[in-house]
PDB file of C-alpha atoms in Angstrom:
ATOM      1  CA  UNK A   1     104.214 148.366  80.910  1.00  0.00           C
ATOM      2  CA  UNK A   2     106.565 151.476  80.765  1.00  0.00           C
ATOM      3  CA  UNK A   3     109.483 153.265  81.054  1.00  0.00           C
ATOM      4  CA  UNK A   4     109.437 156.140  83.819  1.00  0.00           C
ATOM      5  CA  UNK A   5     112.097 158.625  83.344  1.00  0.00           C
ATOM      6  CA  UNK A   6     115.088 158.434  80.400  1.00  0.00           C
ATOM      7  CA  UNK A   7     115.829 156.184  78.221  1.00  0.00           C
ATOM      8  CA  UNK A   8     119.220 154.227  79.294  1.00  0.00           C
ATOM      9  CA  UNK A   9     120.658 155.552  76.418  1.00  0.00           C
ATOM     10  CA  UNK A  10     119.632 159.307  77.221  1.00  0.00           C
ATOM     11  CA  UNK A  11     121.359 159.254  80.222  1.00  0.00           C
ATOM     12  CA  UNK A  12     124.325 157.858  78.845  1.00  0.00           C
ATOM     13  CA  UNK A  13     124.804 154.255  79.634  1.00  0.00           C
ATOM     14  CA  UNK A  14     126.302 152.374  76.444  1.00  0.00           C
ATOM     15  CA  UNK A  15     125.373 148.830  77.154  1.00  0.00           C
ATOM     16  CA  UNK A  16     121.157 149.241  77.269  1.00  0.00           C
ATOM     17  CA  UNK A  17     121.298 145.548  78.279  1.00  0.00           C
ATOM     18  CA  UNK A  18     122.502 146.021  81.314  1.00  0.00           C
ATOM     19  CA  UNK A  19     121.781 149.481  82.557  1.00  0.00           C
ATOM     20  CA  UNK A  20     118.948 150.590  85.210  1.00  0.00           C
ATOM     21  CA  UNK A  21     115.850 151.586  84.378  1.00  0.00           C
ATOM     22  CA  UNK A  22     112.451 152.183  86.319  1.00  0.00           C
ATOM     23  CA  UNK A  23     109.679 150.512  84.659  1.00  0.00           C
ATOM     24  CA  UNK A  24     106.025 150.972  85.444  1.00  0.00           C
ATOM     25  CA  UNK A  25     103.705 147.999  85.537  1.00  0.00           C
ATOM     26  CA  UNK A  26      99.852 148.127  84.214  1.00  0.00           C
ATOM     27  CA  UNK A  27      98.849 147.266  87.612  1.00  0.00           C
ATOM     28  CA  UNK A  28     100.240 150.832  88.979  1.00  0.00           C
ATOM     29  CA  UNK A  29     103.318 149.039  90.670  1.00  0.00           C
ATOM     30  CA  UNK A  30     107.202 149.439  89.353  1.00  0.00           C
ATOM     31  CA  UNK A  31     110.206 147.143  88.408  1.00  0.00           C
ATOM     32  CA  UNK A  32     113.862 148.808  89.271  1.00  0.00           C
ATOM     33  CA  UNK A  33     116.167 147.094  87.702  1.00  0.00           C
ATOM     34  CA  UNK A  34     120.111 148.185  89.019  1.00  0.00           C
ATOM     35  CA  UNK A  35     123.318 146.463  90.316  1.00  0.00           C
ATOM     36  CA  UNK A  36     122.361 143.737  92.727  1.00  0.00           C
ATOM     37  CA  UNK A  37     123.513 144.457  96.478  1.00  0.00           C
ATOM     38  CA  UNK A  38     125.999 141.495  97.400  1.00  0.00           C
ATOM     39  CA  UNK A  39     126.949 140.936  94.164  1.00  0.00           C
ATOM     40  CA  UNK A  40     130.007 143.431  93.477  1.00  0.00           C
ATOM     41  CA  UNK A  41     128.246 145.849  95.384  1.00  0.00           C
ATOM     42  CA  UNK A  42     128.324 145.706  99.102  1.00  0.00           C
ATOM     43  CA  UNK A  43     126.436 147.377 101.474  1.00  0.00           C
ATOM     44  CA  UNK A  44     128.998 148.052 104.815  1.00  0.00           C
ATOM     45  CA  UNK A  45     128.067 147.589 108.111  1.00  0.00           C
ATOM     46  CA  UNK A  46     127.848 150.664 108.861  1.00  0.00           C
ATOM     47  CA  UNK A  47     125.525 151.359 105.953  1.00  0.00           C
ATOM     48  CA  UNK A  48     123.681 147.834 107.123  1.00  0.00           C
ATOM     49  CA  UNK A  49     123.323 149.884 111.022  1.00  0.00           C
ATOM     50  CA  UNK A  50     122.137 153.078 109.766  1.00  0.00           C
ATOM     51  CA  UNK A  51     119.164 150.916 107.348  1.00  0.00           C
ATOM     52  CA  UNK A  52     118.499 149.515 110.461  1.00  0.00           C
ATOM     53  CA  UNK A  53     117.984 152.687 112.000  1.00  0.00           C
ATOM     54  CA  UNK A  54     115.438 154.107 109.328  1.00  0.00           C
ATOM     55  CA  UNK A  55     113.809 150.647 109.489  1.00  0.00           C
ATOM     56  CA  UNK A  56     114.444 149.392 106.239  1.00  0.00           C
ATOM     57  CA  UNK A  57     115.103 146.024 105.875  1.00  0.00           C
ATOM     58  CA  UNK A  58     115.034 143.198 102.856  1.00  0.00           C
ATOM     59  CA  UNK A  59     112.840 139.990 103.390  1.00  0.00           C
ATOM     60  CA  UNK A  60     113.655 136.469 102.587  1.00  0.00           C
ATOM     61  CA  UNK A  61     111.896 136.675  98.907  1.00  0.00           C
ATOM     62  CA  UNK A  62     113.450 140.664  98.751  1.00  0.00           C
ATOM     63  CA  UNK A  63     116.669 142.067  96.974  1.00  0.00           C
ATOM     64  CA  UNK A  64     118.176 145.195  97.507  1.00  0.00           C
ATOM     65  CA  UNK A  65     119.572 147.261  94.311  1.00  0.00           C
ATOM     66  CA  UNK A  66     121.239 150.161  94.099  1.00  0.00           C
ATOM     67  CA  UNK A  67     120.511 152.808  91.433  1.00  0.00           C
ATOM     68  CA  UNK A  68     121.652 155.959  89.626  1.00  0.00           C
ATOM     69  CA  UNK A  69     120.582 159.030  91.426  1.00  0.00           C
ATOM     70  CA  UNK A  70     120.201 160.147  88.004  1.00  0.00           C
ATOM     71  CA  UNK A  71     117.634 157.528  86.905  1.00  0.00           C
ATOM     72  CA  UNK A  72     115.673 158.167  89.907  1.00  0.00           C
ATOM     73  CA  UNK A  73     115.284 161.828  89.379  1.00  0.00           C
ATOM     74  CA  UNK A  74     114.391 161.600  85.756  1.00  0.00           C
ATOM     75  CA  UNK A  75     111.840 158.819  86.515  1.00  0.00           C
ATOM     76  CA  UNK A  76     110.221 161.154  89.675  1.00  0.00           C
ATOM     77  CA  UNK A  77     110.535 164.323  86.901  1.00  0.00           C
ATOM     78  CA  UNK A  78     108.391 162.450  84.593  1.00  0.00           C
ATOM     79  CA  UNK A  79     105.609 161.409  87.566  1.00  0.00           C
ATOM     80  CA  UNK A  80     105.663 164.908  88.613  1.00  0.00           C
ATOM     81  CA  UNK A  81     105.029 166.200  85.204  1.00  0.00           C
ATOM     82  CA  UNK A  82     102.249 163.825  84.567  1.00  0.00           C
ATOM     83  CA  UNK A  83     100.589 164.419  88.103  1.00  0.00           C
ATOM     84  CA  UNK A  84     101.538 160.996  89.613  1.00  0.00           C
ATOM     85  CA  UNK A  85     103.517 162.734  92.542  1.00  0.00           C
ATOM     86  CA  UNK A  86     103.387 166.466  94.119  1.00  0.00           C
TER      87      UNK A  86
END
């Protein structure tokens, strides 16, 4: 395992214990941790509608999180730079 992007500390989040991060697994696949959807953060209907729309969805055994812009970006800067995305 590990990280993709900054550090949680990097990009400025003081608690590391509970800040988001991208991880990347052995087996090629990622963990995202962020602030769990439904739980202080709530996704409106209207934001439910447009998911709907792009045909996202979460499953019975799925979460949805929301994270940083800023952690994404440093995590896709990193893949870029090591070839991993164009």
């Amino acid at each position: 395992m590990r990280r993709i992007g900054s550090t949680p500390a990097q990009r400025g989040c003081g608690a590391n214990n509970s800040c988001p991060d991208v991880l990347e697994l052995d087996t090629g696949d990622f963990l995202v941790t962020g602030s769990l959807v439904g739980r202080g953060v709530h996704l409106t209907a209207e934001g439910e509608a447009r998911m709907r729309e792009l045909g996202a969805s979460a499953g019975v055994n799925e979460v949805i999180v929301k994270v940083p812009r800023d952690c994404i970006l440093a995590a896709a800067k990193q893949s870029a730079a090591e070839g991993l995305i164009a």
